Coordinates of C-alpha atoms in Angstrom, one line a residue:
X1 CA 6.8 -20.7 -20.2
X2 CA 5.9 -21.8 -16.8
X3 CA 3.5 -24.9 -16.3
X4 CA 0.5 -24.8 -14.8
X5 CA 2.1 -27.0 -12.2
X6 CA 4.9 -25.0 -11.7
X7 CA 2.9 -21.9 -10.8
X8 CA 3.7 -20.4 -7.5
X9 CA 0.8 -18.6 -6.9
X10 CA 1.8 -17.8 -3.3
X11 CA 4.2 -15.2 -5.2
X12 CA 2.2 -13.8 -7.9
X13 CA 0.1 -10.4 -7.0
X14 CA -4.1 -10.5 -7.3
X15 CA -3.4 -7.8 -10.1
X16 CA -2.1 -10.3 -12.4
X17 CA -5.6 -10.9 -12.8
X18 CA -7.0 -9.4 -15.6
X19 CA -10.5 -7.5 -16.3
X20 CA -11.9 -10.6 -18.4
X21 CA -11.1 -12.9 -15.3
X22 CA -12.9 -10.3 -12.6
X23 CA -16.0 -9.7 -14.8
X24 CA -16.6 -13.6 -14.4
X25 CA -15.4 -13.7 -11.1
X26 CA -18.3 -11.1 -10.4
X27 CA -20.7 -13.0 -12.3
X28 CA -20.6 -15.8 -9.5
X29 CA -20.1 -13.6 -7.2
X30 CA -22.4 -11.1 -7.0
X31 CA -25.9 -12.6 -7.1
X32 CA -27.3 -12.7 -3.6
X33 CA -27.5 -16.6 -3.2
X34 CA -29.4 -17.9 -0.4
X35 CA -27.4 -21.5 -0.8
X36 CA -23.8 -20.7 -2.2
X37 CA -21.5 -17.8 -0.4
X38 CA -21.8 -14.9 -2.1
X39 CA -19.5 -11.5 -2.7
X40 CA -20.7 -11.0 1.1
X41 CA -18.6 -13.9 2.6
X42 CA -16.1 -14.0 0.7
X43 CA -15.7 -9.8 1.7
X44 CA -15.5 -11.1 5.4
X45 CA -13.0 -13.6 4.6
X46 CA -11.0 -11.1 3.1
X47 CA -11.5 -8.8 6.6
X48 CA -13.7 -6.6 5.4
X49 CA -15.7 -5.2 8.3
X50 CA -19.5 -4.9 8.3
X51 CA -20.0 -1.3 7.4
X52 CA -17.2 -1.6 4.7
X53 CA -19.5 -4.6 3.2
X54 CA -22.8 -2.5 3.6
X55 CA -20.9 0.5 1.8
X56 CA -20.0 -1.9 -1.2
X57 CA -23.8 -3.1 -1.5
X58 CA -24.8 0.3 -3.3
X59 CA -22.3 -0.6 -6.2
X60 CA -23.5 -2.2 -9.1
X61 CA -20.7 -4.9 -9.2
X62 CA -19.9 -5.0 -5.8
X63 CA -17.6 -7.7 -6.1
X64 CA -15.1 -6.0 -8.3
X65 CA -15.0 -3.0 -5.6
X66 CA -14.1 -5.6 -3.0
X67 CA -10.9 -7.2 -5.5
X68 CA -9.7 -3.7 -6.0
X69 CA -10.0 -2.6 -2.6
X70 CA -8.4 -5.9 -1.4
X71 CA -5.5 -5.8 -4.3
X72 CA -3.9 -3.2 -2.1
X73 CA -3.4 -5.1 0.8
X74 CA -0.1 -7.5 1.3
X75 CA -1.4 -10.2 1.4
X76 CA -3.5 -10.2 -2.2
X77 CA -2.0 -13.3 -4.0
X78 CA -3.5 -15.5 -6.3
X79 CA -3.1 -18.3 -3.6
X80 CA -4.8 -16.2 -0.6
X81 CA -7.8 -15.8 -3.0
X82 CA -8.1 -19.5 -4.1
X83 CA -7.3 -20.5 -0.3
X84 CA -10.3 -17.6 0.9
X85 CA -12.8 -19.2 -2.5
X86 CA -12.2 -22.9 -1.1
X87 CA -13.0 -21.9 2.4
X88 CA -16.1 -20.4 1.4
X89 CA -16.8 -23.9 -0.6
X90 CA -16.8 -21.8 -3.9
X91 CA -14.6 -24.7 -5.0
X92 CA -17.1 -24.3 -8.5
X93 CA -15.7 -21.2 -8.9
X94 CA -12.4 -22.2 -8.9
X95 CA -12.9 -25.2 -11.0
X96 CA -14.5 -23.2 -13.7
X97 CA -12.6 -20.5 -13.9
X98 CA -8.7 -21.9 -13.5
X99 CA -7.6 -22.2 -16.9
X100 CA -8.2 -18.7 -16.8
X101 CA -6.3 -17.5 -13.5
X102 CA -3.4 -20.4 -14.8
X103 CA -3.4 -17.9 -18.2
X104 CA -3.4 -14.8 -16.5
X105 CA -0.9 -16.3 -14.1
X106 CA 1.7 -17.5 -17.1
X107 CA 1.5 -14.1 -18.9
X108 CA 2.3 -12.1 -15.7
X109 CA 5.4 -14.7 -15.4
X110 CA 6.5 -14.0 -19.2
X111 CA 6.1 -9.8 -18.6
X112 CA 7.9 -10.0 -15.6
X113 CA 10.6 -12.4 -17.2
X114 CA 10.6 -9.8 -20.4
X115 CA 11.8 -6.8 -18.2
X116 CA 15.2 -5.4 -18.7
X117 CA 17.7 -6.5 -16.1
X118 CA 18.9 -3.3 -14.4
X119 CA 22.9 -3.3 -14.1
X120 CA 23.9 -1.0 -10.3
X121 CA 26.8 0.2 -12.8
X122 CA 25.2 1.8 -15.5
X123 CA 22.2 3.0 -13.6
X124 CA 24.6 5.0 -10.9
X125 CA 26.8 6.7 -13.8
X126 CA 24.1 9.6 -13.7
X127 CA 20.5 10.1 -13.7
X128 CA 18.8 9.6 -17.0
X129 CA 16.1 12.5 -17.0
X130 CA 16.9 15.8 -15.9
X131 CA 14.1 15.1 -12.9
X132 CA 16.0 13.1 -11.1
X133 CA 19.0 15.5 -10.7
X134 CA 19.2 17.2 -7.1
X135 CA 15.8 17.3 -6.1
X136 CA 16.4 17.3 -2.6
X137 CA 17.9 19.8 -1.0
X138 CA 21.1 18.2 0.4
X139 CA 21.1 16.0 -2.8
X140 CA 24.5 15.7 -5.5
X141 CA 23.3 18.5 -7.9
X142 CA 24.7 15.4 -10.8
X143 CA 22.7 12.8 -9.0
X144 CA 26.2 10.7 -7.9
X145 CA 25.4 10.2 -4.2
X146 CA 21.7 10.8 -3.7
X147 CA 20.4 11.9 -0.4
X148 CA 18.5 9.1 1.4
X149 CA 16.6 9.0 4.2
X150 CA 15.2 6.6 7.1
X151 CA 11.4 7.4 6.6
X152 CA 9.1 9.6 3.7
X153 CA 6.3 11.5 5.6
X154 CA 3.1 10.9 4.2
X155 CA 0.9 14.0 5.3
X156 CA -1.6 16.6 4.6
X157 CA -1.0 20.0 5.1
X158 CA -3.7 20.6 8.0
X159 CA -1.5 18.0 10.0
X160 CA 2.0 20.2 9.5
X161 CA 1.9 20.6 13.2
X162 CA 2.2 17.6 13.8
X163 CA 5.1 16.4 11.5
X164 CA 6.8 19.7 13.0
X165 CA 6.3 17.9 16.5
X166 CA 7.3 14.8 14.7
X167 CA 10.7 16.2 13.5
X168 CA 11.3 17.8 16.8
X169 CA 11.5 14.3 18.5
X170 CA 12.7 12.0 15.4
X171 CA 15.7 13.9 14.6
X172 CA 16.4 16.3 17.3
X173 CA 16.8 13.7 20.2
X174 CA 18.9 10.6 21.2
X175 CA 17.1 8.7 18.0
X176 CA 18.7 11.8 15.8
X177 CA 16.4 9.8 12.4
X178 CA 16.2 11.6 9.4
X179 CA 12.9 12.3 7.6
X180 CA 11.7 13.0 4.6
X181 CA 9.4 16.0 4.8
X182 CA 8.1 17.0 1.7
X183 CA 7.7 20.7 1.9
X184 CA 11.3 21.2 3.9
X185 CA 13.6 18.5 1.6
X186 CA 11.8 18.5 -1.6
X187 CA 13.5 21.4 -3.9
X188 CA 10.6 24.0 -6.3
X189 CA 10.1 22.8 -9.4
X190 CA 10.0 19.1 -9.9
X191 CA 6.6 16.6 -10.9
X192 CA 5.1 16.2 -7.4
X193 CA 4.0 12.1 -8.4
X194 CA 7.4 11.7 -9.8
X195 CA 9.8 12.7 -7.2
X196 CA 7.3 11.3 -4.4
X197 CA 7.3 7.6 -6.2
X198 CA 11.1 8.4 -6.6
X199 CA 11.7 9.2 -2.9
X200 CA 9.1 6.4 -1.6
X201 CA 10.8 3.4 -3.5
X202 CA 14.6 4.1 -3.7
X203 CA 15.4 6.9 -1.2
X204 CA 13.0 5.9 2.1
X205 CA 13.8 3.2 4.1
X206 CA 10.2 3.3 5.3
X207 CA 7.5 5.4 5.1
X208 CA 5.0 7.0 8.2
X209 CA 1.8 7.8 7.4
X210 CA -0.3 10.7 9.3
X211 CA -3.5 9.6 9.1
X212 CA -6.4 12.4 10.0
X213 CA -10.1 13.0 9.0
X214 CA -8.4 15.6 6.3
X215 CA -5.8 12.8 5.1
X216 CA -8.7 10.7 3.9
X217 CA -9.6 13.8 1.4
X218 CA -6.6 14.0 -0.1
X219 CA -5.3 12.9 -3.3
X220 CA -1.3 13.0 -2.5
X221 CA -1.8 11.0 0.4
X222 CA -3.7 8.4 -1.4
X223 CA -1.5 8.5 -4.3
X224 CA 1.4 7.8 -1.9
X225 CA 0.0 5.2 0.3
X226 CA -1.0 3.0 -2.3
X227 CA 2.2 3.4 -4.2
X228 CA 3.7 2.1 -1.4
X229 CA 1.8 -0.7 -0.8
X230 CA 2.6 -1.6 -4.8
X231 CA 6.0 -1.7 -3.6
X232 CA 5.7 -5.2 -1.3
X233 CA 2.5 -7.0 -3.3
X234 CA 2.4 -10.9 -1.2
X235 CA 4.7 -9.6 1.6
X236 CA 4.1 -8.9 5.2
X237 CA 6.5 -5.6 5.1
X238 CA 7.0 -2.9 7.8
X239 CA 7.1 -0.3 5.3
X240 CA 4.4 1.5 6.1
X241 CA 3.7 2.5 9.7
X242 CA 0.5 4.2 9.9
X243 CA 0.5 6.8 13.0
X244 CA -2.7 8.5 14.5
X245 CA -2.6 11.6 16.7
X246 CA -5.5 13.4 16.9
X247 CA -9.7 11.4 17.1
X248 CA -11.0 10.9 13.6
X249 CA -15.1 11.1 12.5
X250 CA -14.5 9.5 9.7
X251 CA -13.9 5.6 9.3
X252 CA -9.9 4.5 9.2
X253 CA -9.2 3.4 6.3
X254 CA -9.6 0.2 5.1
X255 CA -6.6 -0.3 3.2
X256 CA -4.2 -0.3 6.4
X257 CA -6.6 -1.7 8.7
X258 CA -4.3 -4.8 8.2
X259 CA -1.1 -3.0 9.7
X260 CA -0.2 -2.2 13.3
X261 CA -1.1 1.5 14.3
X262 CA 0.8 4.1 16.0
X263 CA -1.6 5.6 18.1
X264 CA -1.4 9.0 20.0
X265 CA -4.6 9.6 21.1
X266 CA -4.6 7.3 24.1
X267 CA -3.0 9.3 27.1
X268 CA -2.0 5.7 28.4
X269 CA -0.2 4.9 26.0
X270 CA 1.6 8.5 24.7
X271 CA 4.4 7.4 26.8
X272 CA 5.8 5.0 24.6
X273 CA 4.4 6.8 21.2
X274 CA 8.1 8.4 20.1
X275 CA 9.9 5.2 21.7
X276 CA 7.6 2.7 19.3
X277 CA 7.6 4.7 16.3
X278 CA 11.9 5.0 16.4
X279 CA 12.4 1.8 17.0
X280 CA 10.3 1.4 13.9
X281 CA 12.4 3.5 11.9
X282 CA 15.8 2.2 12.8
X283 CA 15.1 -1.5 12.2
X284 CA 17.3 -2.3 9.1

């Protein structure tokens, strides 16, 4: 069992923190206080932007909206929130409340150290469910030598046109990439969540996200782009490159606000668009 001295909290995710923790986070939290900073600041610290707080403000614990929005982020350890709580001079807060984060912390330690060790040998003799075998369409029908891929295209289907143009200079020039397009690789037949979570965390190098007023409506796409960001919880990872081609009405969102953007709506800049996003792809 780890100490609470031994704790590195710099490595341990803000969803190790359980519901019983949040509720009392909230409790200090969310009263408007005209002394101490309240949910407000401590939103800003976490780079929420002003119409993101005033949109959190008609929730009845808007705190807890903020965590969970936040949790997807990189950079959502148990150290980043302590660090963002001191600098807002909550240092109460964390006083009263870090035998419980020091609990929470422990128990995520002892689940993590409870998982199964997974042995490369016995895993690659064959795939253990039946939905894991060829569903791609240049996979190993037994699942020996699965078909892998440089990026996973995260798109809606209003945007096809796009990933079409997309494929056309990705993998049919000098850059010759190979992506993951779901409605072209993926075989008929399989659980849509399970072979995308498959193909996002052990078959995609990286992952480009189309982002449009239409991606923001659908429930793939959001199921895909946060499952991503589960994958690197406390890192700084290229994994996801978000990419922009056409003007949006609706707000970006807030979840990848933190990552560099791709952008092909500036005629200034097209020029470099395809150059950017493969070197991108190709890094190792």
């Amino acid at each position: 069992m780890a100490s609470k001295s031994s704790i590195d909290y710099e490595a341990i995710p803000i969803t190790a923190l359980n519901c019983s923790f949040r509720k009392k986070l909230g409790l200090y939290l969310n009263p408007t206080n005209a002394v101490a900073a309240d949910w407000r600041t401590v939103a800003e610290m976490m780079d929420f932007t002003y119409l993101e707080i005033k949109n959190f403000e008609n929730r009845e614990y808007p705190f807890e909206k903020v965590l969970k929005e936040w949790e997807t982020r990189p950079e959502a350890t148990v150290e980043n929130l302590l660090s963002i709580l001191k600098k807002a001079e909550r240092k109460d807060v964390i006083s009263d409340l870090k035998d419980m984060i020091d609990d929470d912390c422990r128990k995520y330690l002892e689940r993590q150290q409870r998982k199964p060790v997974q042995v490369p040998v016995v895993d690659s003799c064959g795939p253990r469910t039946q939905e894991r075998e060829g569903i791609t369409l240049y996979d190993d029908p037994q699942g020996l030598t699965p078909e892998t891929f440089d990026a996973f295209i995260c798109y809606c289907k209003s945007d096809f046109q796009f990933v079409h143009e997309m494929i056309k200079e990705l993998e049919q020039t000098k850059y010759n990439l190979k992506l993951c397009v779901f409605d072209r690789d993926v075989l008929p037949g399989t659980c849509v969540w399970t072979i995308a979570s498959e193909l996002i965390e052990k078959r995609c190098k990286r992952m480009v996200v189309v982002i449009s007023d239409d991606y923001l409506d659908s429930d793939a796409c959001d199921f895909q782009t946060k499952f991503a960001l589960s994958l690197c919880p406390g890192t700084h990872s290229k994994r996801l490159i978000p990419v922009v081609y056409k003007t949006m009405e609706k707000p970006f969102p807030s979840i990848l606000r933190f990552l560099t953007i791709c952008d092909y709506t500036r005629p200034s800049t097209q020029v470099w668009f395809w150059t950017r996003l493969a070197k991108a792809l190709s890094l190792p």
